XYZ file of C-alpha atoms in Angstrom:
751
model
C -67.123 7.208 -40.765
C -64.967 10.576 -40.545
C -61.688 9.866 -38.741
C -61.736 11.817 -35.277
C -58.471 13.709 -34.571
C -57.055 13.746 -31.210
C -57.624 17.598 -30.872
C -61.262 16.870 -31.923
C -61.799 14.087 -29.377
C -60.657 16.252 -26.560
C -62.872 19.196 -27.542
C -65.528 20.127 -25.049
C -67.553 23.433 -25.287
C -68.554 23.175 -21.451
C -64.682 23.150 -20.498
C -62.724 26.347 -19.661
C -61.126 26.997 -22.990
C -64.485 27.466 -24.926
C -66.063 28.970 -21.850
C -63.477 31.473 -21.355
C -62.709 32.345 -25.050
C -64.545 30.511 -27.607
C -62.573 32.083 -30.646
C -59.139 31.015 -29.118
C -60.564 27.638 -28.376
C -61.028 27.147 -31.804
C -58.017 28.818 -33.226
C -56.071 25.664 -33.745
C -59.314 24.187 -35.668
C -59.374 27.197 -37.822
C -56.011 26.544 -39.288
C -55.815 22.835 -39.349
C -59.223 21.245 -39.078
C -61.984 23.854 -39.818
C -64.848 21.366 -39.900
C -64.516 18.548 -37.461
C -66.865 16.152 -35.444
C -66.962 16.472 -31.667
C -67.630 13.235 -29.879
C -68.243 14.808 -26.591
C -71.155 17.254 -27.980
C -72.452 15.050 -30.699
C -72.105 17.851 -33.248
C -70.166 19.042 -36.333
C -68.284 22.145 -35.529
C -67.725 24.907 -38.221
C -65.308 27.406 -37.373
C -64.317 29.315 -40.401
C -65.954 32.555 -41.641
C -66.701 31.457 -45.345
C -67.972 27.948 -44.079
C -70.146 29.544 -41.484
C -71.554 31.889 -43.908
C -72.329 29.346 -46.310
C -74.114 27.166 -43.833
C -76.376 30.292 -42.828
C -76.904 30.989 -46.353
C -78.058 27.433 -47.443
C -81.302 26.757 -45.908
C -82.295 24.019 -48.452
C -79.315 21.643 -46.828
C -79.051 23.113 -43.315
C -82.323 23.565 -41.241
C -82.572 25.844 -38.233
C -85.141 23.455 -36.473
C -82.662 22.244 -33.629
C -81.947 26.046 -32.552
C -83.938 25.787 -29.571
C -83.325 22.065 -28.896
C -81.931 21.207 -25.528
C -78.103 20.669 -25.769
C -78.515 18.511 -22.482
C -81.692 16.382 -22.741
C -83.815 16.881 -19.527
C -84.341 14.221 -17.042
C -87.798 12.699 -16.553
C -88.446 14.620 -13.356
C -87.607 17.999 -15.023
C -90.227 16.960 -17.974
C -92.654 16.391 -15.435
C -92.520 19.947 -13.841
C -92.587 21.233 -17.386
C -95.574 19.275 -18.291
C -97.195 20.601 -15.158
C -96.883 23.951 -16.466
C -98.027 23.092 -19.946
C -94.819 24.027 -21.468
C -95.054 23.854 -25.336
C -92.341 26.032 -26.676
C -92.163 25.523 -30.355
C -91.610 27.430 -33.592
C -89.989 30.942 -33.389
C -88.193 33.084 -35.937
C -84.914 31.372 -35.170
C -85.837 27.778 -35.480
C -88.419 27.693 -38.284
C -88.019 26.280 -41.727
C -89.170 27.743 -45.177
C -91.412 28.567 -46.402
C -93.426 29.215 -42.934
C -90.359 31.079 -41.597
C -90.322 33.847 -44.471
C -94.059 33.964 -44.492
C -94.294 34.850 -40.695
C -91.303 37.076 -40.996
C -92.667 39.206 -43.728
C -95.953 39.367 -41.804
C -94.208 40.694 -38.673
C -91.321 42.877 -40.247
C -93.108 46.203 -39.802
C -92.045 47.102 -36.413
C -88.104 46.433 -37.074
C -88.163 48.870 -40.100
C -85.725 51.602 -39.405
C -88.244 54.358 -39.407
C -90.257 52.274 -36.775
C -87.286 51.889 -34.543
C -86.445 55.775 -34.444
C -89.585 56.091 -32.295
C -87.681 54.221 -29.517
C -84.671 56.298 -29.334
C -85.868 59.236 -27.083
C -86.943 56.404 -24.363
C -83.474 54.505 -24.652
C -81.686 58.003 -24.302
C -83.828 58.923 -21.142
C -83.324 55.515 -19.439
C -79.642 55.682 -20.059
C -79.498 59.156 -18.635
C -81.692 58.260 -15.781
C -79.684 55.128 -14.698
C -76.259 57.049 -14.897
C -77.625 59.592 -12.573
C -78.163 56.808 -9.977
C -74.504 55.987 -9.419
C -72.521 59.212 -11.143
C -71.630 60.687 -8.125
C -70.931 57.219 -6.367
C -67.492 56.541 -7.699
C -68.083 52.940 -8.556
C -70.638 50.716 -9.945
C -71.496 47.207 -11.408
C -72.582 48.130 -14.683
C -74.325 44.756 -15.434
C -76.560 44.652 -12.294
C -77.250 48.463 -11.902
C -77.851 49.461 -15.586
C -77.028 46.933 -18.391
C -79.820 44.365 -17.674
C -82.515 46.565 -16.477
C -82.434 49.174 -19.434
C -82.546 46.679 -22.342
C -85.274 44.750 -20.451
C -87.102 47.800 -20.228
C -86.668 48.786 -23.722
C -87.507 45.150 -24.763
C -90.855 45.255 -22.834
C -91.544 48.662 -24.482
C -90.782 47.253 -27.976
C -93.120 44.204 -27.361
C -95.785 46.479 -25.906
C -95.826 44.424 -22.642
C -96.430 46.259 -19.423
C -93.392 46.267 -17.049
C -93.113 43.366 -14.884
C -90.717 42.384 -11.826
C -87.253 43.111 -13.381
C -85.404 40.424 -10.980
C -87.991 37.827 -11.445
C -87.800 38.057 -15.521
C -84.017 38.422 -15.335
C -84.074 34.948 -13.382
C -86.464 33.291 -15.816
C -84.301 34.492 -18.679
C -81.140 33.022 -17.255
C -83.189 29.586 -16.643
C -84.346 29.693 -20.272
C -80.793 30.124 -21.551
C -79.324 27.276 -19.249
C -82.294 24.949 -20.179
C -81.730 25.415 -23.686
C -77.954 25.651 -24.109
C -76.507 24.775 -20.996
C -75.446 21.558 -18.963
C -77.236 21.616 -15.874
C -76.728 18.769 -13.195
C -79.825 16.764 -12.385
C -80.502 18.785 -9.311
C -80.174 21.958 -11.416
C -82.485 20.776 -13.958
C -85.474 20.840 -11.503
C -85.138 24.444 -10.520
C -84.447 25.503 -14.186
C -87.597 23.531 -15.204
C -89.708 25.336 -12.732
C -88.508 28.572 -13.609
C -88.860 27.960 -17.319
C -92.248 26.760 -16.721
C -93.281 29.688 -14.787
C -91.797 31.772 -17.512
C -94.162 30.159 -20.124
C -97.145 30.530 -17.846
C -96.137 34.273 -17.533
C -95.768 34.718 -21.133
C -99.071 33.258 -21.975
C -101.032 35.309 -19.184
C -99.398 38.532 -20.723
C -100.288 37.524 -24.115
C -104.051 36.960 -23.018
C -104.269 40.305 -21.351
C -102.810 41.982 -24.561
C -105.451 40.099 -26.580
C -108.176 41.870 -24.623
C -106.734 45.274 -26.040
C -104.305 44.902 -28.827
C -104.319 48.621 -29.762
C -101.470 50.756 -29.251
C -97.711 50.354 -29.951
C -95.575 47.059 -29.311
C -94.574 44.352 -31.750
C -96.688 41.756 -30.033
C -99.897 43.877 -30.107
C -98.962 44.474 -33.758
C -98.541 40.494 -34.212
C -102.050 40.094 -32.674
C -103.514 42.472 -34.878
C -101.896 40.728 -37.947
C -103.404 37.293 -36.705
C -106.800 38.437 -37.415
C -105.678 39.143 -40.971
C -103.356 36.085 -41.372
C -104.711 33.561 -39.006
C -102.915 30.691 -40.938
C -99.548 32.556 -40.618
C -99.845 34.041 -37.221
C -101.135 31.255 -35.041
C -101.744 30.981 -31.345
C -98.910 28.677 -30.644
C -96.616 30.897 -32.663
C -97.588 33.891 -30.673
C -97.142 32.118 -27.259
C -93.774 30.894 -28.329
C -92.613 34.265 -29.507
C -93.850 36.270 -26.580
C -91.251 34.033 -24.377
C -88.677 34.097 -27.002
C -89.026 37.803 -27.458
C -88.659 38.576 -23.876
C -85.285 36.776 -23.762
C -84.062 37.907 -27.495
C -85.000 41.512 -27.170
C -82.946 42.252 -24.159
C -80.498 39.551 -22.966
C -78.438 39.581 -25.882
C -77.995 43.591 -26.011
C -77.035 43.529 -22.471
C -74.348 40.948 -22.803
C -73.097 42.685 -25.949
C -73.091 45.879 -24.160
C -70.862 44.567 -21.010
C -68.646 42.787 -23.644
C -68.057 45.922 -25.494
C -67.424 48.035 -22.521
C -65.118 45.501 -20.966
C -63.037 45.645 -24.362
C -62.855 49.169 -24.761
C -61.950 49.780 -21.007
C -59.086 47.204 -21.445
C -57.982 48.998 -24.520
C -57.613 52.493 -23.277
C -56.410 54.128 -26.356
C -59.701 53.041 -28.009
C -61.781 54.295 -25.263
C -60.116 57.597 -25.149
C -60.610 57.988 -28.955
C -64.257 57.495 -28.745
C -64.396 59.884 -25.820
C -62.839 62.535 -27.803
C -64.669 61.680 -31.018
C -68.125 60.096 -30.531
C -68.501 59.743 -34.353
C -66.498 56.709 -33.766
C -68.866 54.958 -31.582
C -70.851 53.199 -34.538
C -67.919 51.372 -36.082
C -66.713 50.677 -32.420
C -69.713 48.853 -31.809
C -69.374 46.723 -34.900
C -65.813 45.953 -33.944
C -66.857 45.032 -30.509
C -69.491 42.740 -31.997
C -67.060 41.226 -34.054
C -64.635 40.660 -31.370
C -66.657 39.600 -28.593
C -70.281 39.301 -29.475
C -73.069 38.179 -27.076
C -74.140 35.414 -29.733
C -71.269 33.021 -30.124
C -72.975 30.119 -32.054
C -76.068 28.646 -33.571
C -77.208 25.295 -34.506
C -78.460 23.520 -37.740
C -79.617 20.172 -38.981
C -78.375 18.485 -42.128
C -81.328 17.945 -44.274
C -79.143 15.925 -46.681
C -75.594 14.790 -47.248
C -73.545 18.214 -47.906
C -70.166 19.470 -47.977
C -68.691 22.239 -45.825
C -65.219 23.246 -46.285
C -64.365 20.145 -48.174
C -65.754 17.840 -45.403
C -68.960 15.581 -46.017
C -71.536 16.078 -43.487
C -74.091 13.114 -43.385
C -77.841 13.672 -43.637
C -79.269 13.904 -39.908
C -75.899 15.375 -38.385
C -76.176 18.293 -36.266
C -73.991 21.494 -36.743
C -72.590 24.124 -34.290
C -71.587 26.910 -36.463
C -69.602 29.272 -34.235
C -69.678 32.909 -35.234
C -67.242 33.802 -32.681
C -64.600 31.808 -34.319
C -65.573 32.976 -37.711
C -65.227 36.629 -36.798
C -61.698 35.816 -35.759
C -60.753 34.211 -39.088
C -57.599 35.756 -40.617
C -58.703 34.826 -43.993
C -61.211 37.408 -43.772
C -60.223 39.830 -41.008
C -56.795 41.404 -40.947
C -55.373 41.244 -37.346
C -58.586 39.196 -36.373
C -57.672 39.303 -32.779
C -56.892 43.027 -32.521
C -59.577 45.483 -31.210
C -59.326 48.119 -34.204
C -62.104 50.623 -34.072
C -61.125 52.042 -37.211
C -61.656 48.626 -39.066
C -63.427 49.391 -42.194
C -64.930 46.032 -42.662
C -66.126 45.374 -39.044
C -69.544 45.157 -40.074
C -68.792 41.971 -41.904
C -69.052 40.277 -38.532
C -71.733 37.444 -38.245
C -72.638 38.069 -34.908
C -75.966 38.731 -35.945
C -76.235 35.614 -38.236
C -76.483 35.936 -41.883
C -79.100 35.244 -44.757
C -82.789 34.666 -44.027
C -82.388 34.241 -40.249
C -80.288 37.134 -39.640
C -81.470 38.787 -36.506
C -84.406 40.980 -36.990
C -83.738 43.152 -34.002
C -80.011 43.790 -34.911
C -80.729 47.640 -35.432
C -82.557 48.010 -32.088
C -79.465 46.248 -30.335
C -77.050 48.638 -32.244
C -79.009 51.797 -31.398
C -78.947 50.696 -27.655
C -75.079 49.882 -27.648
C -74.350 53.108 -29.261
C -76.386 55.302 -26.956
C -75.023 53.438 -23.638
C -71.465 54.232 -25.006
C -72.303 57.847 -25.951
C -73.864 58.352 -22.398
C -70.888 56.814 -20.645
C -68.083 58.150 -22.660
C -69.722 61.730 -22.041
C -70.328 61.677 -18.420
C -67.746 59.123 -17.230
C -64.655 59.494 -19.662
C -62.412 58.695 -16.710
C -64.129 55.296 -15.735
C -61.908 52.563 -15.443
C -62.221 48.735 -14.910
C -61.841 47.869 -11.029
C -58.468 45.939 -11.252
C -57.948 42.205 -10.637
C -61.573 41.333 -10.884
C -62.761 37.927 -11.997
C -65.004 37.799 -14.910
C -67.460 34.966 -14.805
C -69.889 33.694 -17.679
C -73.118 31.720 -17.582
C -71.893 28.256 -19.037
C -73.504 27.440 -22.313
C -72.672 27.034 -25.938
C -74.030 29.983 -27.515
C -74.493 33.086 -25.363
C -71.760 35.092 -23.666
C -71.641 38.012 -21.300
C -69.830 38.612 -17.988
C -72.149 38.142 -14.853
C -70.688 41.393 -13.315
C -68.635 44.445 -14.782
C -67.389 46.438 -11.694
C -65.776 49.788 -12.813
C -64.846 52.985 -10.697
C -63.939 56.734 -11.195
C -63.302 59.870 -9.211
C -66.419 61.710 -8.970
C -64.532 65.049 -8.348
C -63.654 64.630 -12.130
C -67.151 64.407 -13.441
C -67.128 66.436 -16.363
C -70.610 67.620 -15.599
C -69.478 69.157 -12.307
C -67.683 71.894 -14.329
C -69.891 72.318 -17.291
C -73.443 71.832 -17.842
C -72.769 70.879 -21.591
C -71.504 67.653 -20.379
C -74.953 66.369 -19.480
C -76.462 67.093 -23.133
C -76.038 64.262 -25.714
C -73.418 64.990 -28.064
C -74.208 62.460 -30.974
C -77.159 61.238 -32.609
C -76.520 58.105 -34.740
C -78.564 56.920 -37.909
C -80.332 53.665 -37.548
C -78.642 50.579 -39.142
C -74.936 49.467 -39.829
C -72.282 52.128 -40.388
C -71.171 52.738 -43.851
C -67.466 52.101 -45.129
C -67.032 55.893 -45.479
C -68.035 56.403 -41.619
C -64.538 55.840 -40.276
C -61.020 56.547 -41.199
C -57.422 56.546 -39.626
C -55.022 59.701 -39.284
C -51.614 58.941 -40.552
C -48.498 61.308 -40.883
C -46.123 61.276 -44.061
C -42.936 60.544 -42.197
C -40.792 60.380 -45.515
C -41.160 60.549 -49.248
C -38.789 59.644 -51.913
C -38.673 59.221 -55.813
C -38.441 55.521 -56.625
C -38.466 56.673 -60.432
C -39.530 59.677 -62.093
C -43.214 58.693 -61.908
C -43.237 56.562 -58.791
C -43.387 58.251 -55.361
C -42.894 56.291 -52.266
C -44.304 57.355 -49.061
C -43.814 56.268 -45.303
C -46.730 56.638 -43.354
C -46.951 56.449 -39.546
C -49.486 57.100 -36.644
C -49.241 60.873 -35.550
C -49.037 59.846 -31.952
C -46.337 57.396 -32.260
C -48.555 54.305 -31.680
C -47.950 51.326 -33.783
C -50.247 50.645 -36.766
C -52.169 47.666 -37.292
C -50.501 44.590 -38.619
C -50.982 43.274 -42.110
C -50.567 40.344 -44.450
C -48.856 40.181 -47.904
C -51.260 41.331 -50.463
C -53.045 43.939 -48.350
C -53.555 47.492 -49.322
C -54.728 50.756 -47.827
C -57.250 53.493 -49.228
C -55.526 56.680 -49.029
C -57.489 59.716 -48.560
C -55.798 62.913 -49.549
C -57.956 65.859 -49.904
C -60.897 65.129 -52.244
C -59.146 62.003 -53.568
C -59.276 58.303 -52.460
C -57.051 55.820 -53.688
C -55.862 52.295 -53.112
C -52.376 51.434 -52.764
C -50.783 48.253 -51.954
C -48.473 47.964 -48.992
C -44.912 47.196 -49.837
C -42.912 47.321 -46.597
C -42.135 44.981 -43.883
C -45.037 43.647 -42.252
C -43.097 43.010 -38.949
C -42.453 46.897 -38.761
C -45.600 48.240 -37.114
C -44.365 51.610 -36.993
C -44.865 52.598 -40.575
C -46.636 51.708 -43.723
C -44.912 51.814 -46.973
C -46.443 52.576 -50.307
C -45.628 53.374 -53.887
C -47.755 55.788 -55.973
C -47.701 55.752 -59.860
C -48.469 59.168 -61.324
C -51.100 58.537 -63.833
C -51.431 61.484 -66.179
C -54.487 60.128 -67.974
C -56.325 59.231 -64.703
C -58.628 60.986 -62.520
C -56.312 63.297 -60.850
C -55.638 61.336 -57.361
C -52.153 60.373 -58.052
C -51.147 63.575 -59.724
C -52.531 65.432 -56.812
C -50.366 63.301 -54.431
C -47.213 63.832 -56.244
C -47.789 67.464 -56.553
C -48.872 68.320 -53.243
C -48.134 65.690 -50.550
C -45.023 66.332 -48.442
C -43.372 65.167 -45.317
C -45.212 65.981 -42.081
C -48.657 66.090 -43.928
C -51.433 64.284 -42.060
C -53.659 62.090 -44.348
C -56.388 59.792 -43.721
C -56.405 55.872 -44.478
C -58.870 52.800 -44.240
C -57.608 49.518 -43.731
C -55.283 47.499 -44.285
C -57.550 45.140 -45.823
C -56.750 42.305 -48.071
C -58.576 41.026 -51.159
C -55.452 39.512 -52.798
C -54.533 37.143 -49.857
C -51.423 34.835 -50.163
C -51.742 31.276 -49.122
C -48.491 30.908 -47.290
C -48.654 27.054 -47.416
C -48.613 26.979 -51.017
C -45.867 24.544 -52.558
C -44.689 26.555 -55.406
C -45.834 29.874 -56.567
C -45.106 32.097 -59.677
C -45.496 35.814 -58.826
C -46.088 38.029 -62.051
C -45.970 41.715 -61.655
C -46.439 44.317 -64.475
C -45.374 47.838 -63.731
C -46.569 49.472 -60.175
C -48.189 46.036 -59.655
C -44.776 44.947 -58.339
C -46.111 46.497 -54.818
C -48.146 43.619 -53.670
C -46.007 40.913 -55.515
C -42.904 42.098 -53.546
C -44.617 41.629 -50.152
C -45.618 38.284 -51.362
C -42.011 37.503 -52.254
C -40.660 38.458 -48.845
C -43.293 36.276 -47.209
C -42.471 33.089 -49.400
C -38.692 33.647 -48.826
C -39.272 33.733 -45.107
C -41.382 30.685 -45.133
C -38.893 28.946 -47.099
C -41.233 28.093 -50.040
C -40.534 27.596 -53.806
C -41.168 30.864 -55.758
C -40.069 33.005 -58.919
C -40.876 36.451 -59.409
C -41.334 37.615 -63.011
C -41.542 41.458 -63.306
C -42.427 43.440 -66.558
C -42.165 47.050 -67.087
C -41.522 49.800 -69.871
C -37.782 50.327 -68.968
C -35.675 49.497 -66.235
C -35.403 52.892 -65.061
C -39.238 53.027 -64.866
C -39.392 50.018 -62.756
C -40.127 50.846 -58.970
C -38.497 48.805 -56.152
C -36.394 46.962 -58.596
C -33.185 47.680 -56.310
C -34.859 46.341 -53.192
C -36.251 42.911 -55.298
C -32.774 42.399 -56.752
C -31.079 42.519 -53.103
C -33.625 40.512 -51.425
C -34.688 37.970 -54.224
C -31.555 37.399 -56.295
C -31.966 34.549 -58.570
C -35.720 34.150 -57.861
C -36.031 37.466 -59.685
C -36.603 37.511 -63.726
C -36.836 41.379 -64.957
C -38.378 42.113 -68.318
C -37.804 45.874 -69.198
C -39.423 46.296 -72.898
C -36.920 48.957 -73.766
C -34.142 46.265 -73.661
C -36.024 44.108 -75.896
C -37.152 41.373 -73.032
C -40.736 40.577 -73.214
C -42.747 38.606 -70.457
C -43.570 35.161 -72.243
C -46.531 34.409 -69.874
C -47.420 30.981 -71.834
C -43.989 29.995 -71.329
C -43.736 30.832 -67.633
C -46.920 28.814 -67.070
C -45.776 25.800 -68.998
C -42.494 25.835 -66.959
C -44.564 25.648 -63.610
C -47.753 23.582 -64.280
C -48.397 22.675 -60.757
C -47.822 26.375 -59.371
C -50.254 28.801 -57.845
C -50.054 32.042 -59.816
C -50.263 35.472 -58.288
C -50.515 38.207 -60.726
C -50.874 42.024 -60.288
C -50.643 44.493 -63.356
C -52.576 46.053 -66.232
C -55.696 44.864 -67.815
C -54.115 43.428 -70.920
C -51.702 41.183 -68.878
C -54.460 39.794 -66.494
C -56.886 39.287 -69.393
C -54.193 37.073 -71.064
C -53.498 35.199 -67.995
C -57.165 34.599 -67.308
C -57.367 33.079 -70.737
C -54.015 30.989 -70.540
C -55.295 29.469 -67.165
C -58.851 28.377 -68.147
C -58.469 25.001 -66.949
C -56.648 25.515 -63.935
C -58.436 29.034 -62.733
C -58.577 27.708 -59.208
C -54.631 28.135 -59.147
C -54.811 31.736 -60.477
C -55.032 34.804 -58.144
C -55.260 38.270 -59.514
C -55.567 41.821 -58.252
C -56.727 44.547 -60.838
C -55.447 48.147 -60.760
C -58.157 50.804 -60.023
C -58.050 51.888 -63.644
C -58.799 55.446 -64.801
C -62.169 54.328 -66.045
C -63.173 52.508 -62.907
C -65.304 55.363 -61.542
C -68.938 54.102 -61.258
C -70.693 55.516 -64.381
C -74.648 54.981 -64.381
C -75.284 57.129 -67.471
C -76.484 54.204 -69.479
C -78.000 52.357 -66.597
C -81.714 51.098 -66.661
C -84.001 50.502 -63.842
C -84.529 46.959 -62.712
C -86.383 45.042 -60.137
C -84.683 42.555 -57.625
C -86.606 39.831 -55.765
C -84.838 39.044 -52.273
C -85.822 35.334 -52.046
C -84.382 34.959 -48.467
C -85.907 38.185 -47.091
C -89.237 37.882 -49.026
C -88.846 41.452 -50.543
C -89.025 42.920 -53.991
C -87.168 46.111 -54.538
C -87.197 48.760 -57.686
C -83.732 49.804 -58.499
C -83.776 53.112 -60.093
C -81.414 54.155 -62.847
C -79.681 56.471 -60.653
C -78.621 54.186 -57.892
C -76.928 50.822 -57.439
C -78.115 47.380 -56.173
C -75.797 48.033 -53.229
C -77.542 51.270 -52.173
C -81.116 49.962 -52.681
C -80.013 47.022 -50.548
C -78.802 49.222 -47.776
C -81.743 51.475 -48.010
C -83.964 48.524 -47.244
C -81.794 47.391 -44.086
C -80.130 44.665 -45.740
C -76.413 44.338 -44.632
C -74.000 43.723 -47.437
C -70.301 43.818 -47.009
C -68.646 46.136 -49.548
C -65.341 47.844 -49.914
C -64.159 49.553 -52.976
C -67.612 49.983 -54.460
C -66.011 50.009 -58.118
C -66.316 46.326 -59.005
C -62.749 45.653 -58.109
C -62.461 43.470 -55.075
C -65.619 41.254 -54.885
C -66.627 42.078 -51.354
C -70.043 43.048 -52.424
C -70.903 39.657 -54.269
C -74.352 38.262 -54.143
C -75.713 35.126 -55.334
C -78.169 35.017 -58.443
C -80.842 32.651 -58.555
C -82.666 34.031 -61.648
C -82.663 36.402 -64.441
C -79.813 38.011 -66.380
C -77.142 40.216 -65.078
C -75.455 43.197 -66.864
C -72.058 42.693 -65.442
C -69.843 45.635 -64.962
C -67.222 44.266 -62.469
C -63.519 43.439 -63.090
C -63.605 40.340 -60.484
C -65.408 37.601 -62.357
C -63.732 35.742 -65.487
C -65.772 35.441 -68.870
C -66.611 31.994 -67.719
C -68.106 33.208 -64.385
C -70.160 35.810 -66.077
C -71.752 33.337 -68.680
C -72.535 31.239 -65.627
C -74.817 34.017 -64.305
C -74.725 32.828 -60.984
C -72.711 35.667 -59.209
C -72.915 39.619 -59.348
C -71.222 42.490 -57.705
C -73.838 44.584 -56.199
C -71.962 47.755 -56.249
C -71.824 48.064 -60.071
C -73.472 45.236 -61.687
C -77.360 45.353 -63.012
C -80.323 43.353 -63.714
C -81.555 43.176 -67.166
C -85.112 43.232 -66.291
C -86.186 41.382 -63.207
C -83.554 39.343 -61.195
C -83.689 36.951 -58.107
C -80.822 37.087 -55.515
C -80.172 34.790 -52.347
C -80.721 37.526 -49.832
């Protein structure tokens, strides 16, 4: 039996820490015990990003069948009440195993396609406008009660094709369903909850029968009824009844809660609110960041179908898992500054709030559309709105869903923009359906200082134009610097504790694509540039016992930041820095000053050569971090074949890194989890084809350098064009970078 730590023994999802802030309640576990058994809950809890994602992906080992199982079993009396209503909630899209799940998902996917969802946008905009009209001249409102429940519920009914029912009754039924499934009601509460859930089941059946009489017209449920006639073995009667009830909850409750969470976050961080008021183009990324930081779906459940290993911990067959996306979304191993609201965050869409893999939320893009429109309407018409001070935020106690019961705001009606200009009433922004792209947002910075480190290395100090602190960063992080038409990656090499500025060093590459030469020639103090990040694909393990840091040329920039951190942490480390000549080696003065005997210099002009083999032999148990030219990294990759798990490398964005599709051939890809097949033409990448099909795939560099867009290959041969995988990994043919690598003929991937 797995040993239970004191912390795990005390953990209780129904106590205040988890109910108030689930991500913070799991902070200690993310760092010290990321997969643990909770005896009070009877579940294994999974808290880290990579582990949560791995469980979602592995449907052969982890079944969603318990996703709607009651966390707190009903009393006999409550079950009697449910039986009186013939309650028989069964399989839905969230709790069904393969292959039945994908068969039904494919059969019913049509209404969720981006081109279909655009038909709902005018109604969402009209409703948002009308509801704001109701309270805009009053000066105060409870946005949950007066807007955020009713509008998403109306949209949900319209999407499903259901006639509008009594809003208050449906809200009460929806809350009862959440408590019944994911809560811990007392025996007395169970009776009232069971009666409400039973009535909800009866209502869903009655509505379904009315729709069967005339299934023509718009609406997902009507479409499903029509599909049942074509596929009676796939779309069954019991499935339709269960989906009717589940759809009434899923299509509106999560959106209502997510919007309330987002508004609270943004109004508590006034600088972010003011930014999206001034620039509505920031709203899509702000929505993703709010979903990451405080999404409405905080956890799902899985059942282990076999003995399996998660995060190095063996999960026994038959065990139940609580996979906490809210915790994963705060994992510093994936997100820089994970607890900070950063509406400019370029990987905000990596969040797991919609799940991942074959069971990713089908309605994610409808929810995105609604939240964006709510924010556009409120920032445009009530930019001076603020939270009512000292209000208590309360949440429905449960394991998996989160949103405030009330959200009270106030404003001065005399300052309403539309009282002075009619333009304030007209929508300012329209947002494309789907997740925002990585190029959709960037952050302005001012060049505060510039100096020459060497003849061909220019150092820049960058600061926020308004004097605000910049986001924190960790050793190994970089930014994407946008200067005119050029965008290049540069590692941060200053002091992470100094939030007032970022330091970067830029080597002029005369044989490159012109970006570094443009910066050297044209960028000057006082200029405003734009950046993306910081982000970190070259992360330092600060708990490492011994580290060998190897830098070639300008590769010293991330290496020096790592050395600073290891020194501060009291770790055993050595720096091996090779360059053309001492005079051409950037940051060497600071390296000598701060790292003394730990620094070993190899200026080739002085006859000193870096002997990689000797360095590795001298430190056989060390973790090796290296950044430099391709020749050096390839040699390390070969030398460390037997201990590649200890090798961590970052490659330069070389001059030939620009994606070249001139020799590309078209290929076909089967998305095994999604049940789709896509044709990838010769002039587009797999990543582009996936996005066009509505499949969310994280990405960053889109040059095959960072590994963010990796997909798992199940069958077929890959034409590898990345600079991430080793020769052995390429030969294994189990992974590919979707931004640049291609299939040779037909391939199958796990998406």
